[in-house]
mmCIF file of C-alpha atoms and ligand atoms in Angstrom:
data_model
loop_
_atom_site.group_PDB
_atom_site.id
_atom_site.type_symbol
_atom_site.label_atom_id
_atom_site.label_comp_id
_atom_site.label_asym_id
_atom_site.label_seq_id
_atom_site.Cartn_x
_atom_site.Cartn_y
_atom_site.Cartn_z
ATOM 1 C CA MET A 1 16.164 8.248 -37.180
ATOM 2 C CA GLU A 2 13.479 6.072 -38.122
ATOM 3 C CA ASN A 3 13.507 3.986 -41.382
ATOM 4 C CA GLU A 4 9.714 3.504 -41.943
ATOM 5 C CA ILE A 5 6.452 5.600 -41.097
ATOM 6 C CA LYS A 6 2.683 5.141 -41.794
ATOM 7 C CA VAL A 7 0.878 8.252 -42.568
ATOM 8 C CA PHE A 8 -2.821 9.495 -43.131
ATOM 9 C CA CYS A 9 -3.024 11.417 -46.376
ATOM 10 C CA SER A 10 -5.892 13.555 -46.001
ATOM 11 C CA ALA A 11 -8.618 14.075 -48.722
ATOM 12 C CA THR A 12 -9.014 17.664 -49.810
ATOM 13 C CA ILE A 13 -11.670 19.993 -51.125
ATOM 14 C CA ALA A 14 -10.329 22.308 -53.638
ATOM 15 C CA ASN A 15 -11.893 25.762 -55.253
ATOM 16 C CA ILE A 16 -14.337 25.961 -52.189
ATOM 17 C CA SER A 17 -16.849 27.886 -54.458
ATOM 18 C CA CYS A 18 -15.192 31.334 -55.277
ATOM 19 C CA GLY A 19 -11.638 30.249 -55.221
ATOM 20 C CA PHE A 20 -11.263 28.267 -58.331
ATOM 21 C CA ASP A 21 -7.423 26.883 -58.619
ATOM 22 C CA VAL A 22 -6.471 28.965 -55.293
ATOM 23 C CA LEU A 23 -8.339 27.695 -52.328
ATOM 24 C CA GLY A 24 -8.545 24.444 -50.470
ATOM 25 C CA LEU A 25 -9.061 22.802 -47.202
ATOM 26 C CA ALA A 26 -8.033 19.467 -45.788
ATOM 27 C CA LEU A 27 -10.611 16.898 -44.416
ATOM 28 C CA ASP A 28 -10.356 14.549 -41.176
ATOM 29 C CA GLY A 29 -12.993 12.086 -42.026
ATOM 30 C CA ILE A 30 -11.576 10.415 -45.107
ATOM 31 C CA GLY A 31 -8.020 9.955 -46.409
ATOM 32 C CA ASP A 32 -5.638 7.360 -47.659
ATOM 33 C CA GLU A 33 -2.829 5.529 -45.842
ATOM 34 C CA MET A 34 0.819 5.133 -46.781
ATOM 35 C CA ILE A 35 3.766 3.217 -45.402
ATOM 36 C CA VAL A 36 6.973 4.633 -46.750
ATOM 37 C CA LYS A 37 10.415 3.000 -45.798
ATOM 38 C CA LYS A 38 13.964 4.111 -46.496
ATOM 39 C CA THR A 39 15.843 1.588 -48.498
ATOM 40 C CA ILE A 40 19.529 1.231 -49.840
ATOM 41 C CA LYS A 41 18.364 0.646 -53.521
ATOM 42 C CA LYS A 42 18.066 4.044 -55.158
ATOM 43 C CA GLY A 43 14.632 5.490 -56.621
ATOM 44 C CA ILE A 44 11.194 4.927 -55.630
ATOM 45 C CA THR A 45 9.551 1.455 -55.695
ATOM 46 C CA ILE A 46 5.691 0.962 -55.084
ATOM 47 C CA THR A 47 5.536 -2.374 -53.475
ATOM 48 C CA LYS A 48 1.882 -2.556 -52.657
ATOM 49 C CA LEU A 49 -1.446 -0.809 -53.783
ATOM 50 C CA THR A 50 -4.853 -1.619 -52.263
ATOM 51 C CA GLY A 51 -8.172 -0.290 -52.691
ATOM 52 C CA GLN A 52 -8.115 0.773 -56.132
ATOM 53 C CA LYS A 53 -6.880 -0.134 -59.430
ATOM 54 C CA LEU A 54 -4.097 2.266 -60.420
ATOM 55 C CA PRO A 55 -0.872 1.881 -61.949
ATOM 56 C CA MET A 56 2.125 0.796 -59.789
ATOM 57 C CA GLU A 57 4.854 1.734 -62.163
ATOM 58 C CA THR A 58 6.953 4.553 -60.594
ATOM 59 C CA HIS A 59 6.514 7.055 -63.434
ATOM 60 C CA LYS A 60 2.865 6.494 -63.697
ATOM 61 C CA ASN A 61 1.843 6.712 -60.145
ATOM 62 C CA VAL A 62 1.656 10.251 -58.704
ATOM 63 C CA ALA A 63 3.259 8.972 -55.554
ATOM 64 C CA GLY A 64 6.328 7.974 -57.554
ATOM 65 C CA VAL A 65 6.436 11.011 -59.722
ATOM 66 C CA ALA A 66 6.170 13.399 -56.678
ATOM 67 C CA GLY A 67 8.724 11.280 -54.762
ATOM 68 C CA LEU A 68 11.160 11.509 -57.882
ATOM 69 C CA ALA A 69 11.087 15.137 -58.070
ATOM 70 C CA LEU A 70 12.038 15.344 -54.215
ATOM 71 C CA LEU A 71 14.805 12.761 -54.873
ATOM 72 C CA SER A 72 16.227 14.710 -57.877
ATOM 73 C CA VAL A 73 17.154 17.710 -55.678
ATOM 74 C CA SER A 74 18.135 15.725 -52.540
ATOM 75 C CA ASP A 75 21.691 14.759 -51.448
ATOM 76 C CA TYR A 76 20.348 11.499 -49.942
ATOM 77 C CA ASN A 77 21.969 8.301 -51.463
ATOM 78 C CA GLY A 78 19.187 5.752 -51.122
ATOM 79 C CA GLY A 79 15.724 5.371 -51.975
ATOM 80 C CA PHE A 80 12.312 4.680 -50.893
ATOM 81 C CA GLU A 81 9.508 1.778 -50.894
ATOM 82 C CA ILE A 82 6.030 2.869 -50.768
ATOM 83 C CA GLU A 83 2.789 1.070 -50.016
ATOM 84 C CA ILE A 84 -0.446 2.912 -50.851
ATOM 85 C CA HIS A 85 -3.643 2.082 -49.392
ATOM 86 C CA LYS A 86 -6.524 4.044 -51.139
ATOM 87 C CA LYS A 87 -9.552 4.842 -49.341
ATOM 88 C CA ILE A 88 -10.219 7.996 -51.659
ATOM 89 C CA LYS A 89 -11.616 6.952 -55.220
ATOM 90 C CA ALA A 90 -9.713 8.410 -58.227
ATOM 91 C CA GLY A 91 -11.781 10.900 -60.065
ATOM 92 C CA SER A 92 -13.920 11.570 -57.099
ATOM 93 C CA GLY A 93 -13.137 15.421 -56.583
ATOM 94 C CA ILE A 94 -11.646 15.033 -53.386
ATOM 95 C CA GLY A 95 -8.024 14.873 -54.108
ATOM 96 C CA SER A 96 -7.319 11.259 -54.606
ATOM 97 C CA SER A 97 -4.221 11.808 -56.539
ATOM 98 C CA ALA A 98 -3.178 14.738 -54.278
ATOM 99 C CA ALA A 99 -3.307 12.554 -51.106
ATOM 100 C CA SER A 100 -0.722 10.080 -52.837
ATOM 101 C CA SER A 101 1.413 12.887 -53.856
ATOM 102 C CA THR A 102 1.453 14.720 -50.624
ATOM 103 C CA GLY A 103 1.579 11.622 -48.469
ATOM 104 C CA ALA A 104 4.602 10.659 -50.377
ATOM 105 C CA VAL A 105 6.699 13.439 -50.262
ATOM 106 C CA TRP A 106 5.793 14.441 -46.692
ATOM 107 C CA ALA A 107 6.790 11.118 -45.426
ATOM 108 C CA MET A 108 9.991 10.967 -47.397
ATOM 109 C CA ASN A 109 10.915 14.370 -45.877
ATOM 110 C CA LYS A 110 10.046 13.502 -42.176
ATOM 111 C CA LEU A 111 12.270 10.093 -42.835
ATOM 112 C CA LEU A 112 15.142 12.434 -44.333
ATOM 113 C CA GLY A 113 15.084 14.560 -41.160
ATOM 114 C CA GLU A 114 12.817 17.305 -42.750
ATOM 115 C CA PRO A 115 15.379 19.095 -45.107
ATOM 116 C CA PHE A 116 12.534 20.681 -47.221
ATOM 117 C CA THR A 117 10.234 23.233 -46.358
ATOM 118 C CA ASN A 118 6.307 22.919 -46.827
ATOM 119 C CA MET A 119 6.539 25.277 -49.913
ATOM 120 C CA GLU A 120 9.102 22.973 -51.520
ATOM 121 C CA LEU A 121 6.884 19.823 -50.603
ATOM 122 C CA VAL A 122 4.110 21.404 -52.419
ATOM 123 C CA LYS A 123 6.213 21.947 -55.437
ATOM 124 C CA PHE A 124 7.138 18.072 -55.431
ATOM 125 C CA ALA A 125 3.702 17.310 -55.034
ATOM 126 C CA MET A 126 2.350 19.496 -57.898
ATOM 127 C CA LYS A 127 4.547 17.155 -60.346
ATOM 128 C CA GLY A 128 2.038 14.458 -59.085
ATOM 129 C CA GLU A 129 -0.857 16.506 -60.209
ATOM 130 C CA GLU A 130 0.518 17.249 -63.317
ATOM 131 C CA LEU A 131 0.582 13.641 -64.154
ATOM 132 C CA ALA A 132 -2.862 13.132 -62.890
ATOM 133 C CA SER A 133 -4.813 16.020 -64.710
ATOM 134 C CA GLY A 134 -2.001 17.575 -67.080
ATOM 135 C CA VAL A 135 -1.968 20.640 -65.133
ATOM 136 C CA PRO A 136 0.368 21.289 -61.809
ATOM 137 C CA HIS A 137 -2.281 22.691 -59.882
ATOM 138 C CA ALA A 138 -1.642 23.399 -56.028
ATOM 139 C CA ASP A 139 -5.047 23.837 -54.721
ATOM 140 C CA ASN A 140 -5.358 20.165 -53.176
ATOM 141 C CA VAL A 141 -1.830 19.666 -52.462
ATOM 142 C CA ALA A 142 -1.344 22.736 -50.542
ATOM 143 C CA PRO A 143 -4.097 21.951 -47.671
ATOM 144 C CA GLY A 144 -2.788 18.197 -47.877
ATOM 145 C CA ILE A 145 0.613 19.789 -46.795
ATOM 146 C CA TYR A 146 -0.077 22.652 -44.754
ATOM 147 C CA GLY A 147 -3.509 21.501 -43.129
ATOM 148 C CA GLY A 148 -6.516 23.559 -42.589
ATOM 149 C CA PHE A 149 -7.705 26.320 -45.263
ATOM 150 C CA THR A 150 -4.796 27.404 -47.798
ATOM 151 C CA LEU A 151 -4.733 30.073 -50.403
ATOM 152 C CA VAL A 152 -2.402 29.828 -53.352
ATOM 153 C CA ARG A 153 -1.854 33.565 -53.662
ATOM 154 C CA SER A 154 0.585 33.199 -56.655
ATOM 155 C CA TYR A 155 1.736 30.193 -58.867
ATOM 156 C CA ASP A 156 4.873 31.911 -60.250
ATOM 157 C CA PRO A 157 6.422 32.455 -58.005
ATOM 158 C CA LEU A 158 4.704 29.789 -55.677
ATOM 159 C CA ASP A 159 3.260 31.604 -52.645
ATOM 160 C CA ILE A 160 1.032 29.596 -50.380
ATOM 161 C CA ILE A 161 -0.844 31.132 -47.327
ATOM 162 C CA LYS A 162 -2.243 29.175 -44.318
ATOM 163 C CA ILE A 163 -5.553 30.726 -43.358
ATOM 164 C CA ASN A 164 -7.162 30.544 -40.053
ATOM 165 C CA THR A 165 -9.919 27.873 -39.644
ATOM 166 C CA PRO A 166 -12.952 28.780 -37.579
ATOM 167 C CA LYS A 167 -13.426 26.349 -34.688
ATOM 168 C CA GLU A 168 -16.988 25.115 -35.421
ATOM 169 C CA LEU A 169 -16.687 24.828 -39.159
ATOM 170 C CA TYR A 170 -17.624 21.278 -40.396
ATOM 171 C CA ALA A 171 -17.808 19.814 -44.095
ATOM 172 C CA THR A 172 -20.139 17.430 -45.569
ATOM 173 C CA VAL A 173 -19.334 15.773 -48.773
ATOM 174 C CA ILE A 174 -21.380 13.628 -50.847
ATOM 175 C CA HIS A 175 -19.668 11.662 -53.934
ATOM 176 C CA PRO A 176 -22.228 10.281 -56.379
ATOM 177 C CA GLN A 177 -20.693 7.268 -58.062
ATOM 178 C CA ILE A 178 -19.962 8.557 -61.505
ATOM 179 C CA GLU A 179 -16.604 9.367 -62.623
ATOM 180 C CA VAL A 180 -15.632 12.736 -63.811
ATOM 181 C CA LYS A 181 -11.852 13.210 -64.853
ATOM 182 C CA THR A 182 -10.306 16.400 -63.817
ATOM 183 C CA SER A 183 -8.775 16.578 -67.335
ATOM 184 C CA ASP A 184 -12.329 16.423 -68.825
ATOM 185 C CA SER A 185 -13.994 18.964 -66.606
ATOM 186 C CA ARG A 186 -11.240 21.485 -67.338
ATOM 187 C CA LYS A 187 -11.950 21.106 -70.973
ATOM 188 C CA ILE A 188 -15.710 22.545 -70.616
ATOM 189 C CA LEU A 189 -14.271 25.592 -69.009
ATOM 190 C CA LYS A 190 -14.537 29.115 -70.821
ATOM 191 C CA THR A 191 -10.843 30.750 -70.850
ATOM 192 C CA ASN A 192 -12.203 34.145 -70.511
ATOM 193 C CA ILE A 193 -14.471 35.848 -68.029
ATOM 194 C CA SER A 194 -16.455 39.053 -67.891
ATOM 195 C CA LEU A 195 -15.445 41.869 -65.930
ATOM 196 C CA SER A 196 -18.693 41.841 -64.061
ATOM 197 C CA ASP A 197 -18.261 38.121 -63.226
ATOM 198 C CA GLY A 198 -14.524 38.795 -61.968
ATOM 199 C CA ILE A 199 -15.804 41.721 -59.675
ATOM 200 C CA LYS A 200 -18.399 39.342 -58.027
ATOM 201 C CA GLN A 201 -15.845 36.446 -57.718
ATOM 202 C CA TRP A 202 -13.062 38.628 -56.145
ATOM 203 C CA GLY A 203 -15.238 40.436 -53.941
ATOM 204 C CA ASN A 204 -16.400 36.658 -52.429
ATOM 205 C CA VAL A 205 -12.826 35.643 -52.334
ATOM 206 C CA GLY A 206 -11.786 38.497 -50.081
ATOM 207 C CA GLY A 207 -15.057 38.143 -48.201
ATOM 208 C CA LEU A 208 -14.626 34.361 -47.300
ATOM 209 C CA ILE A 209 -10.970 35.136 -46.161
ATOM 210 C CA ALA A 210 -12.059 37.914 -43.879
ATOM 211 C CA GLY A 211 -14.833 35.675 -42.591
ATOM 212 C CA LEU A 212 -12.325 32.854 -41.976
ATOM 213 C CA TYR A 213 -10.147 35.188 -39.995
ATOM 214 C CA THR A 214 -12.836 36.809 -38.000
ATOM 215 C CA GLU A 215 -14.956 33.584 -37.613
ATOM 216 C CA ASP A 216 -18.030 35.358 -38.978
ATOM 217 C CA TYR A 217 -20.310 32.656 -40.097
ATOM 218 C CA ASP A 218 -22.705 34.973 -41.769
ATOM 219 C CA LEU A 219 -19.799 36.546 -43.900
ATOM 220 C CA ILE A 220 -18.416 32.950 -44.760
ATOM 221 C CA SER A 221 -22.101 32.173 -45.965
ATOM 222 C CA ARG A 222 -22.602 35.381 -48.009
ATOM 223 C CA SER A 223 -19.156 34.746 -49.659
ATOM 224 C CA LEU A 224 -19.473 30.941 -50.691
ATOM 225 C CA LYS A 225 -20.590 31.862 -54.146
ATOM 226 C CA ASP A 226 -19.237 30.919 -57.479
ATOM 227 C CA HIS A 227 -20.046 32.768 -60.512
ATOM 228 C CA ILE A 228 -17.594 31.650 -63.007
ATOM 229 C CA VAL A 229 -17.170 27.674 -62.775
ATOM 230 C CA GLU A 230 -20.000 26.398 -61.041
ATOM 231 C CA PRO A 231 -22.650 27.394 -63.610
ATOM 232 C CA ILE A 232 -20.848 25.473 -66.416
ATOM 233 C CA ARG A 233 -19.352 22.626 -64.282
ATOM 234 C CA SER A 234 -22.684 21.741 -62.287
ATOM 235 C CA ILE A 235 -24.332 20.298 -65.518
ATOM 236 C CA LEU A 236 -21.960 17.313 -65.166
ATOM 237 C CA ILE A 237 -23.237 16.451 -61.727
ATOM 238 C CA PRO A 238 -26.462 14.592 -61.188
ATOM 239 C CA ALA A 239 -29.114 16.685 -59.378
ATOM 240 C CA PHE A 240 -26.614 19.262 -58.437
ATOM 241 C CA ASP A 241 -29.113 22.143 -58.196
ATOM 242 C CA ALA A 242 -31.365 20.129 -55.898
ATOM 243 C CA VAL A 243 -28.554 18.854 -53.591
ATOM 244 C CA LYS A 244 -27.664 22.444 -53.233
ATOM 245 C CA SER A 245 -30.927 23.852 -52.439
ATOM 246 C CA GLU A 246 -31.833 21.248 -49.965
ATOM 247 C CA SER A 247 -28.503 21.673 -48.177
ATOM 248 C CA MET A 248 -28.953 25.259 -48.005
ATOM 249 C CA GLN A 249 -32.606 24.866 -46.739
ATOM 250 C CA VAL A 250 -31.416 22.880 -43.711
ATOM 251 C CA GLY A 251 -28.642 25.443 -42.924
ATOM 252 C CA ALA A 252 -25.609 24.960 -44.803
ATOM 253 C CA LEU A 253 -23.505 28.086 -44.665
ATOM 254 C CA GLY A 254 -22.747 27.248 -48.588
ATOM 255 C CA CYS A 255 -22.677 24.364 -50.991
ATOM 256 C CA GLY A 256 -20.652 24.029 -54.233
ATOM 257 C CA ILE A 257 -18.538 21.521 -56.375
ATOM 258 C CA SER A 258 -15.748 19.860 -54.593
ATOM 259 C CA GLY A 259 -12.720 20.111 -56.799
ATOM 260 C CA SER A 260 -13.674 19.132 -60.564
ATOM 261 C CA GLY A 261 -16.519 16.975 -59.204
ATOM 262 C CA PRO A 262 -18.587 14.927 -59.062
ATOM 263 C CA SER A 263 -18.433 15.389 -55.360
ATOM 264 C CA ILE A 264 -20.495 18.268 -53.831
ATOM 265 C CA PHE A 265 -19.399 19.627 -50.497
ATOM 266 C CA ALA A 266 -21.267 22.019 -48.086
ATOM 267 C CA LEU A 267 -19.814 23.809 -45.093
ATOM 268 C CA SER A 268 -21.784 24.347 -41.749
ATOM 269 C CA LYS A 269 -21.563 25.664 -38.443
ATOM 270 C CA GLY A 270 -21.132 22.769 -35.998
ATOM 271 C CA LYS A 271 -21.531 18.964 -36.474
ATOM 272 C CA GLU A 272 -25.206 18.838 -35.731
ATOM 273 C CA ASN A 273 -26.061 21.020 -38.895
ATOM 274 C CA ALA A 274 -23.487 19.104 -41.066
ATOM 275 C CA LEU A 275 -25.343 15.855 -40.128
ATOM 276 C CA LYS A 276 -28.646 17.628 -41.131
ATOM 277 C CA VAL A 277 -27.197 18.599 -44.514
ATOM 278 C CA ALA A 278 -25.805 15.010 -45.072
ATOM 279 C CA ALA A 279 -29.510 13.669 -44.450
ATOM 280 C CA ALA A 280 -30.735 16.301 -46.919
ATOM 281 C CA MET A 281 -28.057 15.344 -49.590
ATOM 282 C CA LYS A 282 -28.864 11.706 -49.314
ATOM 283 C CA GLY A 283 -32.560 12.294 -49.476
ATOM 284 C CA VAL A 284 -31.991 13.952 -52.876
ATOM 285 C CA TYR A 285 -29.856 10.990 -54.306
ATOM 286 C CA ASN A 286 -31.976 8.323 -52.369
ATOM 287 C CA LYS A 287 -35.360 9.620 -54.273
ATOM 288 C CA ILE A 288 -33.564 9.639 -57.724
ATOM 289 C CA GLY A 289 -31.776 5.977 -57.206
ATOM 290 C CA ILE A 290 -28.091 7.471 -57.365
ATOM 291 C CA THR A 291 -25.549 5.548 -55.270
ATOM 292 C CA TYR A 292 -23.188 7.594 -53.378
ATOM 293 C CA ASP A 293 -20.514 7.765 -50.529
ATOM 294 C CA ILE A 294 -21.003 10.560 -47.949
ATOM 295 C CA TYR A 295 -18.695 11.999 -45.317
ATOM 296 C CA VAL A 296 -19.175 14.453 -42.496
ATOM 297 C CA SER A 297 -15.899 15.916 -41.289
ATOM 298 C CA SER A 298 -14.337 18.124 -39.257
ATOM 299 C CA ILE A 299 -11.422 20.258 -41.039
ATOM 300 C CA ASN A 300 -8.047 18.539 -40.629
ATOM 301 C CA LEU A 301 -5.471 21.420 -39.333
ATOM 302 C CA GLU A 302 -2.367 19.414 -39.694
ATOM 303 C CA GLY A 303 -2.942 17.766 -43.326
ATOM 304 C CA VAL A 304 -0.774 14.658 -43.842
ATOM 305 C CA LYS A 305 0.155 12.963 -40.322
ATOM 306 C CA ILE A 306 1.691 10.205 -38.713
ATOM 307 C CA MET A 307 -0.835 7.442 -37.762
HETATM 308 P P1 ADP B 1 -8.911 13.358 -58.076
HETATM 309 O O1 ADP B 1 -9.175 15.019 -58.210
HETATM 310 O O2 ADP B 1 -9.927 12.481 -57.239
HETATM 311 O O3 ADP B 1 -7.640 13.311 -57.574
HETATM 312 P P2 ADP B 1 -8.091 13.147 -60.635
HETATM 313 O O4 ADP B 1 -8.827 12.764 -61.920
HETATM 314 O O5 ADP B 1 -7.350 14.407 -60.494
HETATM 315 O O6 ADP B 1 -8.963 12.838 -59.537
HETATM 316 O O7 ADP B 1 -6.941 12.062 -60.641
HETATM 317 C C1 ADP B 1 -6.802 10.754 -60.868
HETATM 318 C C2 ADP B 1 -5.914 10.371 -61.949
HETATM 319 O O8 ADP B 1 -4.782 10.235 -61.374
HETATM 320 C C3 ADP B 1 -6.476 8.998 -62.671
HETATM 321 O O9 ADP B 1 -6.377 8.795 -63.754
HETATM 322 C C4 ADP B 1 -5.416 7.923 -62.043
HETATM 323 O O10 ADP B 1 -5.107 6.898 -62.731
HETATM 324 C C5 ADP B 1 -4.113 8.830 -61.544
HETATM 325 N N1 ADP B 1 -3.277 8.406 -60.671
HETATM 326 C C6 ADP B 1 -2.091 8.071 -60.610
HETATM 327 N N2 ADP B 1 -1.462 7.559 -59.321
HETATM 328 C C7 ADP B 1 -2.540 7.785 -58.434
HETATM 329 C C8 ADP B 1 -2.774 7.511 -57.208
HETATM 330 N N3 ADP B 1 -1.676 7.232 -56.545
HETATM 331 N N4 ADP B 1 -3.681 7.973 -56.545
HETATM 332 C C9 ADP B 1 -4.903 8.424 -57.289
HETATM 333 N N5 ADP B 1 -4.720 8.739 -58.497
HETATM 334 C C10 ADP B 1 -3.525 8.296 -59.323
#
């Protein structure tokens, strides 16, 4: 069995308009890299961290915390050394913390001969998410581990379903260079919703799932609507309404907040349309002088993978 592997840790889009805290998808075009090595020394040591200023102490880094959760129930007697090479900026809303949590536990499981199921790996990775945002949410780590689109049908007991990904679906993501902490963008949410908003929302979740399975792009488009979270959170994101309306005008199927923001995502049918959406999004931010990173990506059907 190998002693060391290098993995691609996919960036992820959580929520996907109508599916707050339950839907997510994995991206191909952006992700971190990690090198994970078995050691005789017990525990987890983060030996290198490039690309971002983040804590390297095991208990303060999500990779360390998720890894310790796995080790606490494993009969393996040794430990692991982890190198993290960040490409995803922390607080970007495309699962920076989730990439490190999932990469660590997926690679460790691989090096141990895969004793744990994907569902168990998600549970370990959720411990990392708890450190990052105070809430052990699974909507970024589930697509990171399973790949493609995922639905967290239930948190207690944890029940994750991998959903079909239509072949021509592409994502465009723009990250305006301001930081929104997940913990802060959770604080502004209301804890109650009206029955009429609930009815619209679960109609759309059902429609989106049906559209993904039947590869019905019109149905996907009609269902990519968020009546509950987007109206509140979008105020934290510069020119959200303009980015959304310009994207829809050039043919996006839908456009919304990626995770807790500030990144904005759009889904399109085909790469050509996704590139048109990217140009439209850039146009809005160039006009008002906001710097950004932008990605056009196919959907990553595998999630974390060996490089
Ligand atoms: P995102 O949704 O982009 O992951 P969050 O705000 O949820 O952003 O998570 C970033 C937080 O997690 C930051 O406070 C950061 O210091 C902390 N963190 C700890 N370890 C890591 C890591 N390996 N990668 C990214 N963020 C980490």
